[in-house]
Short mmCIF file of C-alpha atoms and ligand atoms in Angstrom, two decimals:
data_model
loop_
_atom_site.label_atom_id
_atom_site.label_comp_id
_atom_site.label_asym_id
_atom_site.label_seq_id
_atom_site.Cartn_x
_atom_site.Cartn_y
_atom_site.Cartn_z
CA UNK A 2 6.84 27.43 18.13
CA UNK A 3 6.94 29.22 21.46
CA UNK A 4 3.40 28.47 22.61
CA UNK A 5 2.05 24.95 23.02
CA UNK A 6 0.29 23.77 19.86
CA UNK A 7 -3.48 23.30 20.09
CA UNK A 8 -4.59 19.92 18.80
CA UNK A 9 -8.15 18.91 18.03
CA UNK A 10 -9.09 15.22 18.25
CA UNK A 11 -12.01 14.39 16.01
CA UNK A 12 -13.67 11.10 16.94
CA UNK A 13 -15.95 9.66 14.25
CA UNK A 14 -16.17 6.11 15.62
CA UNK A 15 -14.40 2.80 15.30
CA UNK A 16 -12.75 0.40 17.69
CA UNK A 17 -10.29 2.93 19.07
CA UNK A 18 -12.93 4.77 21.07
CA UNK A 19 -14.36 1.71 22.72
CA UNK A 20 -13.96 0.06 26.07
CA UNK A 21 -14.80 -3.45 27.03
CA UNK A 22 -17.55 -3.95 29.50
CA UNK A 23 -15.84 -6.75 31.42
CA UNK A 24 -19.14 -7.96 32.81
CA UNK A 25 -20.79 -8.50 29.44
CA UNK A 26 -17.64 -8.75 27.28
CA UNK A 27 -19.21 -6.40 24.73
CA UNK A 28 -17.45 -3.37 23.22
CA UNK A 29 -19.10 -0.02 23.81
CA UNK A 30 -18.22 3.54 22.86
CA UNK A 31 -16.91 5.70 25.69
CA UNK A 32 -17.48 9.41 26.20
CA UNK A 33 -14.73 10.97 24.14
CA UNK A 34 -14.94 14.34 25.87
CA UNK A 35 -13.19 12.58 28.77
CA UNK A 36 -10.32 11.29 26.66
CA UNK A 37 -7.61 13.27 28.49
CA UNK A 38 -8.84 12.01 31.88
CA UNK A 39 -9.15 8.44 30.59
CA UNK A 40 -5.60 8.42 29.19
CA UNK A 41 -3.49 10.36 31.72
CA UNK A 42 -0.41 9.96 29.48
CA UNK A 43 -1.92 12.58 27.15
CA UNK A 44 -1.31 15.24 29.81
CA UNK A 45 2.40 14.73 29.44
CA UNK A 46 2.36 15.74 25.79
CA UNK A 47 3.58 19.21 24.97
CA UNK A 48 0.29 20.45 23.53
CA UNK A 49 -3.23 21.43 24.49
CA UNK A 50 -5.78 18.82 23.51
CA UNK A 51 -9.46 19.34 22.82
CA UNK A 52 -11.82 16.81 21.41
CA UNK A 53 -15.00 16.69 19.41
CA UNK A 54 -17.02 13.62 18.60
CA UNK A 55 -19.67 12.62 16.08
CA UNK A 56 -22.97 12.67 17.95
CA UNK A 57 -23.52 9.07 16.95
CA UNK A 58 -20.11 7.49 16.35
CA UNK A 59 -20.10 5.07 13.42
CA UNK A 60 -18.41 1.85 12.48
CA UNK A 61 -16.34 2.91 9.48
CA UNK A 62 -18.18 0.42 7.26
CA UNK A 63 -21.02 2.94 7.39
CA UNK A 64 -18.77 5.77 6.17
CA UNK A 65 -20.09 7.74 3.19
CA UNK A 66 -19.66 11.05 1.38
CA UNK A 67 -22.07 12.76 3.78
CA UNK A 68 -19.78 11.87 6.69
CA UNK A 69 -16.75 13.00 4.65
CA UNK A 70 -18.52 16.36 4.50
CA UNK A 71 -19.05 16.33 8.28
CA UNK A 72 -15.34 15.69 8.91
CA UNK A 73 -14.39 18.48 6.51
CA UNK A 74 -16.85 20.86 8.22
CA UNK A 75 -15.36 20.16 11.65
CA UNK A 76 -11.86 20.84 10.34
CA UNK A 77 -12.92 23.96 8.46
CA UNK A 78 -14.83 25.42 11.42
CA UNK A 79 -11.84 24.86 13.72
CA UNK A 80 -9.06 25.50 11.23
CA UNK A 81 -7.94 28.84 12.64
CA UNK A 82 -8.28 27.83 16.31
CA UNK A 83 -6.13 24.71 16.11
CA UNK A 84 -2.62 23.96 14.90
CA UNK A 85 -3.21 20.32 14.06
CA UNK A 86 -5.95 17.70 13.79
CA UNK A 87 -6.03 14.02 14.70
CA UNK A 88 -9.01 12.26 13.14
CA UNK A 89 -10.02 8.94 14.68
CA UNK A 90 -11.97 6.58 12.47
CA UNK A 91 -12.41 2.84 12.22
CA UNK A 92 -9.56 1.31 10.30
CA UNK A 93 -11.72 -0.64 7.85
CA UNK A 94 -12.32 2.26 5.47
CA UNK A 95 -9.70 4.69 6.78
CA UNK A 96 -7.70 4.69 3.54
CA UNK A 97 -10.79 5.64 1.53
CA UNK A 98 -11.83 8.36 3.95
CA UNK A 99 -8.42 9.92 4.44
CA UNK A 100 -7.78 9.86 0.68
CA UNK A 101 -11.06 11.68 0.07
CA UNK A 102 -10.31 14.31 2.74
CA UNK A 103 -6.93 14.93 1.11
CA UNK A 104 -8.68 15.94 -2.13
CA UNK A 105 -11.47 17.90 -0.42
CA UNK A 106 -9.02 20.27 1.30
CA UNK A 107 -6.89 22.39 -0.98
CA UNK A 108 -3.98 24.60 0.21
CA UNK A 109 -3.79 22.74 3.50
CA UNK A 110 -1.17 24.31 5.79
CA UNK A 111 -1.72 22.19 8.90
CA UNK A 112 -1.35 18.52 9.80
CA UNK A 113 -4.35 16.20 9.62
CA UNK A 114 -3.44 12.77 10.99
CA UNK A 115 -5.85 9.87 10.68
CA UNK A 116 -5.46 7.01 13.11
CA UNK A 117 -7.39 4.25 14.84
CA UNK A 118 -6.57 0.87 16.30
CA UNK A 119 -7.14 -2.85 16.02
CA UNK A 120 -7.94 -3.22 19.72
CA UNK A 121 -10.10 -0.86 21.79
CA UNK A 122 -8.40 1.79 23.86
CA UNK A 123 -9.59 0.12 27.05
CA UNK A 124 -8.08 -3.26 26.17
CA UNK A 125 -4.99 -4.36 28.08
CA UNK A 126 -3.02 -5.18 24.91
CA UNK A 127 -4.32 -2.21 22.99
CA UNK A 128 -2.44 -0.62 20.08
CA UNK A 129 -4.64 2.46 20.48
CA UNK A 130 -2.49 4.33 22.97
CA UNK A 131 0.68 4.30 20.89
CA UNK A 132 -1.24 5.18 17.72
CA UNK A 133 -3.04 8.03 19.42
CA UNK A 134 -0.09 9.44 21.37
CA UNK A 135 2.30 9.39 18.43
CA UNK A 136 -0.34 10.85 16.08
CA UNK A 137 -0.74 13.75 18.49
CA UNK A 138 3.05 14.16 18.65
CA UNK A 139 3.21 14.22 14.85
CA UNK A 140 0.40 16.78 14.66
CA UNK A 141 2.25 18.95 17.22
CA UNK A 142 5.68 18.74 15.56
CA UNK A 143 7.09 22.13 14.59
CA UNK A 144 10.31 23.17 12.94
CA UNK A 145 11.35 26.82 12.47
CA UNK A 146 7.88 27.97 13.46
CA UNK A 147 6.20 25.84 10.78
CA UNK A 148 4.38 22.55 11.23
CA UNK A 149 6.56 19.68 10.03
CA UNK A 150 3.49 18.09 8.38
CA UNK A 151 1.00 20.06 6.31
CA UNK A 152 -0.82 17.27 4.53
CA UNK A 153 -3.31 14.50 5.27
CA UNK A 154 -1.51 11.49 6.77
CA UNK A 155 -2.35 8.13 8.28
CA UNK A 156 -0.42 6.90 11.31
CA UNK A 157 -0.53 3.25 12.37
CA UNK A 158 1.89 0.96 14.18
CA UNK A 159 5.04 3.10 14.19
CA UNK A 160 4.67 4.46 10.65
CA UNK A 161 3.36 7.72 9.28
CA UNK A 162 2.13 7.50 5.71
CA UNK A 163 0.75 9.91 3.13
CA UNK A 164 -2.91 8.96 3.58
CA UNK A 165 -3.83 8.80 -0.08
CA UNK A 166 -1.08 6.22 -0.68
CA UNK A 167 -2.28 3.73 1.92
CA UNK A 168 -4.19 0.46 1.77
CA UNK A 169 -5.45 -1.67 4.63
CA UNK A 170 -3.64 -4.99 4.43
CA UNK A 171 -4.56 -6.85 7.60
CA UNK A 172 -7.60 -7.33 9.79
CA UNK A 173 -5.43 -9.13 12.35
CA UNK A 174 -1.96 -7.61 12.58
CA UNK A 175 -1.34 -4.37 14.43
CA UNK A 176 0.53 -3.36 11.28
CA UNK A 177 -2.77 -3.01 9.45
CA UNK A 178 -1.72 -0.54 6.75
CA UNK A 179 0.95 -0.16 4.16
CA UNK A 180 1.95 2.19 1.39
CA UNK A 181 3.85 0.18 -1.18
CA UNK A 182 4.33 2.84 -3.83
CA UNK A 183 5.53 5.61 -1.53
CA UNK A 184 7.84 5.37 1.51
CA UNK A 185 6.65 6.32 5.01
CA UNK A 186 6.88 10.02 5.87
CA UNK A 187 8.08 9.18 9.36
CA UNK A 188 8.97 6.22 11.52
CA UNK A 189 8.61 6.04 15.24
CA UNK A 190 11.23 4.20 17.24
CA UNK A 191 13.26 5.54 20.11
CA UNK A 192 13.02 8.81 18.16
CA UNK A 193 10.35 10.07 15.84
CA UNK A 194 12.24 10.33 12.57
CA UNK A 195 10.70 12.33 9.74
CA UNK A 196 11.76 11.69 6.15
CA UNK A 197 11.68 15.40 5.51
CA UNK A 198 12.57 15.22 1.82
CA UNK A 199 9.35 13.24 1.17
CA UNK A 200 6.99 15.51 3.05
CA UNK A 201 4.78 17.80 1.04
CA UNK A 202 5.81 21.45 1.45
CA UNK A 203 2.88 23.82 1.56
CA UNK A 204 2.98 26.98 -0.47
CA UNK A 205 2.85 29.83 2.02
CA UNK A 206 1.66 32.31 -0.62
CA UNK A 207 -1.46 30.25 -1.07
CA UNK A 208 -2.56 30.16 2.52
CA UNK A 209 -6.33 30.17 2.28
CA UNK A 210 -7.86 26.76 2.90
CA UNK A 211 -10.20 25.84 0.07
CA UNK A 212 -12.90 23.34 0.98
CA UNK A 213 -14.63 21.31 -1.70
CA UNK A 214 -17.48 19.39 -0.25
CA UNK A 215 -19.49 18.23 -3.20
CA UNK A 216 -18.46 14.87 -4.48
CA UNK A 217 -20.01 12.76 -7.20
CA UNK A 218 -20.76 9.29 -5.92
CA UNK A 219 -22.04 7.73 -9.15
CA UNK A 220 -18.86 5.70 -9.50
CA UNK A 221 -17.98 2.04 -9.43
CA UNK A 222 -14.99 -0.30 -9.08
CA UNK A 223 -14.96 -2.93 -11.81
CA UNK A 224 -12.48 -5.64 -10.90
CA UNK A 225 -11.54 -7.86 -13.83
CA UNK A 226 -10.99 -11.58 -13.44
CA UNK A 227 -10.30 -14.27 -16.03
CA UNK A 228 -13.63 -15.34 -17.44
CA UNK A 229 -15.59 -12.17 -16.60
CA UNK A 230 -18.54 -12.16 -18.97
CA UNK A 231 -19.37 -9.33 -21.33
CA UNK A 232 -22.88 -9.35 -19.89
CA UNK A 233 -21.52 -8.46 -16.47
CA UNK A 234 -19.28 -5.72 -17.88
CA UNK A 235 -22.13 -4.36 -20.01
CA UNK A 236 -24.56 -4.34 -17.07
CA UNK A 237 -22.14 -2.42 -14.89
CA UNK A 238 -21.32 0.12 -17.58
CA UNK A 239 -25.04 0.68 -18.15
CA UNK A 240 -25.87 1.58 -14.56
CA UNK A 241 -28.11 4.65 -14.89
CA UNK A 242 -26.18 7.94 -14.38
CA UNK A 243 -22.87 6.18 -13.97
CA UNK A 244 -20.11 8.81 -14.26
CA UNK A 245 -16.85 7.07 -13.45
CA UNK A 246 -15.25 3.64 -13.28
CA UNK A 247 -12.10 2.44 -11.59
CA UNK A 248 -11.16 -0.47 -13.85
CA UNK A 249 -8.98 -2.84 -11.81
CA UNK A 250 -6.80 -4.49 -14.39
CA UNK A 251 -4.14 -7.19 -14.35
CA UNK A 252 -0.40 -6.59 -13.86
CA UNK A 253 0.87 -3.45 -15.55
CA UNK A 254 -2.64 -2.39 -16.57
CA UNK A 255 -3.66 -5.22 -18.89
CA UNK A 256 -7.16 -6.33 -19.84
CA UNK A 257 -8.76 -8.66 -22.38
CA UNK A 258 -8.30 -7.28 -25.88
CA UNK A 259 -11.31 -8.97 -27.42
CA UNK A 260 -13.28 -6.77 -29.79
CA UNK A 261 -16.47 -7.05 -27.75
CA UNK A 262 -14.90 -6.12 -24.43
CA UNK A 263 -13.10 -3.13 -25.92
CA UNK A 264 -16.20 -1.88 -27.68
CA UNK A 265 -18.18 -2.03 -24.41
CA UNK A 266 -15.58 0.22 -22.81
CA UNK A 267 -15.44 2.50 -25.84
CA UNK A 268 -19.22 2.95 -25.88
CA UNK A 269 -19.12 3.92 -22.23
CA UNK A 270 -16.33 6.44 -22.85
CA UNK A 271 -18.25 7.88 -25.82
CA UNK A 272 -21.22 8.38 -23.48
CA UNK A 273 -18.95 10.50 -21.24
CA UNK A 274 -18.15 7.90 -18.57
CA UNK A 275 -14.59 8.29 -17.25
CA UNK A 276 -12.71 5.01 -17.01
CA UNK A 277 -9.47 4.88 -15.03
CA UNK A 278 -7.01 2.02 -15.35
CA UNK A 279 -5.69 0.95 -11.91
CA UNK A 280 -3.69 -2.23 -11.39
CA UNK A 281 -4.89 -5.01 -9.09
CA UNK A 282 -1.28 -5.40 -7.95
CA UNK A 283 -0.58 -3.89 -4.57
CA UNK A 284 2.62 -2.27 -5.81
CA UNK A 285 3.91 -1.06 -9.14
CA UNK A 286 2.12 0.90 -11.79
CA UNK A 287 0.06 0.85 -14.95
CA UNK A 288 2.05 1.17 -18.16
CA UNK A 289 -0.46 1.56 -20.95
CA UNK A 290 0.93 0.24 -24.20
CA UNK A 291 3.62 -1.88 -22.59
CA UNK A 292 1.72 -5.01 -23.62
CA UNK A 293 -0.61 -5.49 -26.52
CA UNK A 294 -3.37 -6.05 -23.94
CA UNK A 295 -3.29 -2.44 -22.81
CA UNK A 296 -2.60 -0.73 -26.13
CA UNK A 297 -6.26 -0.60 -27.13
CA UNK A 298 -7.27 0.75 -23.71
CA UNK A 299 -5.04 3.73 -24.34
CA UNK A 300 -6.35 4.18 -27.87
CA UNK A 301 -10.01 4.33 -26.81
CA UNK A 302 -9.27 6.97 -24.13
CA UNK A 303 -8.97 5.02 -20.88
CA UNK A 304 -7.25 7.21 -18.27
CA UNK A 305 -3.91 6.02 -16.86
CA UNK A 306 -4.10 5.66 -13.06
CA UNK A 307 -0.31 5.08 -12.93
CA UNK A 308 0.53 3.93 -9.38
CA UNK A 309 -2.59 5.24 -7.62
CA UNK A 310 -4.43 2.94 -5.20
CA UNK A 311 -8.06 1.97 -5.85
CA UNK A 312 -9.02 3.76 -2.63
CA UNK A 313 -7.46 6.99 -3.81
CA UNK A 314 -8.71 6.58 -7.40
CA UNK A 315 -12.30 6.35 -6.21
CA UNK A 316 -11.83 9.48 -4.10
CA UNK A 317 -10.15 11.36 -6.94
CA UNK A 318 -12.94 10.39 -9.37
CA UNK A 319 -15.57 11.60 -6.89
CA UNK A 320 -13.67 14.86 -6.53
CA UNK A 321 -12.82 15.59 -10.18
CA UNK A 322 -16.19 14.54 -11.58
CA UNK A 323 -17.71 17.50 -9.81
CA UNK A 324 -15.62 19.99 -11.71
CA UNK A 325 -17.22 20.00 -15.16
CA UNK A 326 -13.92 19.41 -16.87
CA UNK A 327 -13.65 18.69 -20.58
CA UNK A 328 -12.56 15.15 -21.48
CA UNK A 329 -8.97 16.27 -22.12
CA UNK A 330 -8.77 18.33 -18.93
CA UNK A 331 -10.21 15.49 -16.87
CA UNK A 332 -7.57 13.11 -18.21
CA UNK A 333 -4.81 15.67 -17.65
CA UNK A 334 -5.85 16.34 -14.04
CA UNK A 335 -6.37 12.69 -13.25
CA UNK A 336 -2.99 11.66 -14.61
CA UNK A 337 -1.07 14.27 -12.64
CA UNK A 338 -0.45 14.39 -8.94
CA UNK A 339 -2.79 16.78 -7.13
CA UNK A 340 -1.99 15.79 -3.52
CA UNK A 341 0.93 13.43 -3.97
CA UNK A 342 -1.40 10.49 -4.65
CA UNK A 343 0.45 9.23 -7.71
CA UNK A 344 3.90 9.38 -9.19
CA UNK A 345 3.96 11.91 -11.98
CA UNK A 346 7.13 10.70 -13.58
CA UNK A 347 5.52 7.74 -15.35
CA UNK A 348 4.85 9.22 -18.77
CA UNK A 349 4.22 6.53 -21.35
N1 LIG B 422 -14.99 -2.24 12.18
C1 LIG B 422 -14.17 -1.22 12.77
C2 LIG B 422 -14.31 0.04 11.93
O1 LIG B 422 -13.69 0.16 10.91
C3 LIG B 422 -12.76 -1.66 12.85
C4 LIG B 422 -11.81 -0.63 13.40
O2 LIG B 422 -12.21 0.28 14.10
O3 LIG B 422 -10.61 -0.72 13.12
O4 LIG B 422 -15.05 0.91 12.31
#
């Protein structure tokens, strides 16, 4: 790229955009429009930086589908003016949010990098500066006149991940995220090294960004545990208007195979509720039929979440439930990779 890339910082809230008031010791949001003045290092980057902030920045625990829509609107409205986007959110729900945005934007041709920090940007020991500076570098990276990244990513503590593969693993360590079923897309050391063979290649023919804002939020995560009562399962599956369930199962996708439990699930599926089998394990995948305790799940029509994370499964349910797909189509779309969120090759 001959000209300097234009990068838009989108601040939604979270610790990263805070400074400590040393008199009171309390954290408070700072005016993000002054970000370049506040962090002079940003001027040394080889790009033009603009910023936009939520009017009332939020702690990411208050994130919801409405705010997902606001983020998507900001990106869509600025899509042609900017070459890359760095979205700053609180880390607590960043994997959920970035996964959802990856589904809501189809035919993405530009980088969208989510980042945040464990310590506020104004803190002496902050991790915010490195996360922010490297995210901007990633969003500005070009090769042969094309952006190196054209997908939704999450950058934290020297690693760039495909966003919809991440989970938050620590509320304490600077290395707060991981992606155990898919390797990092880049690692930052002395050099910023991209694992180019893993990076999603956008299809240039299909260059119009398609934005899908409506999501269905009548979904639930049902985490199994030994001793869960049928009454609890039944109550959850009978929530009025429930449309989708992420069933967090044991190991390689196993669940109790008692007649009563299975018939509760079957009744829900017969009513049109989509149930996706996602493992509680942090790595590895669901293999339906590998054990007797998952055979019946497959037979009654439970969808195989393969190696998808719960965070991404919830987002994908919200996205696909809006599409009026037949039962077979829904299963087909869920079980295949739409944005690199699961590994297609597991066909059992
Ligand atoms: N509670 C904060 C949030 O998620 C933590 C952070 O910013 O990392 O908004």
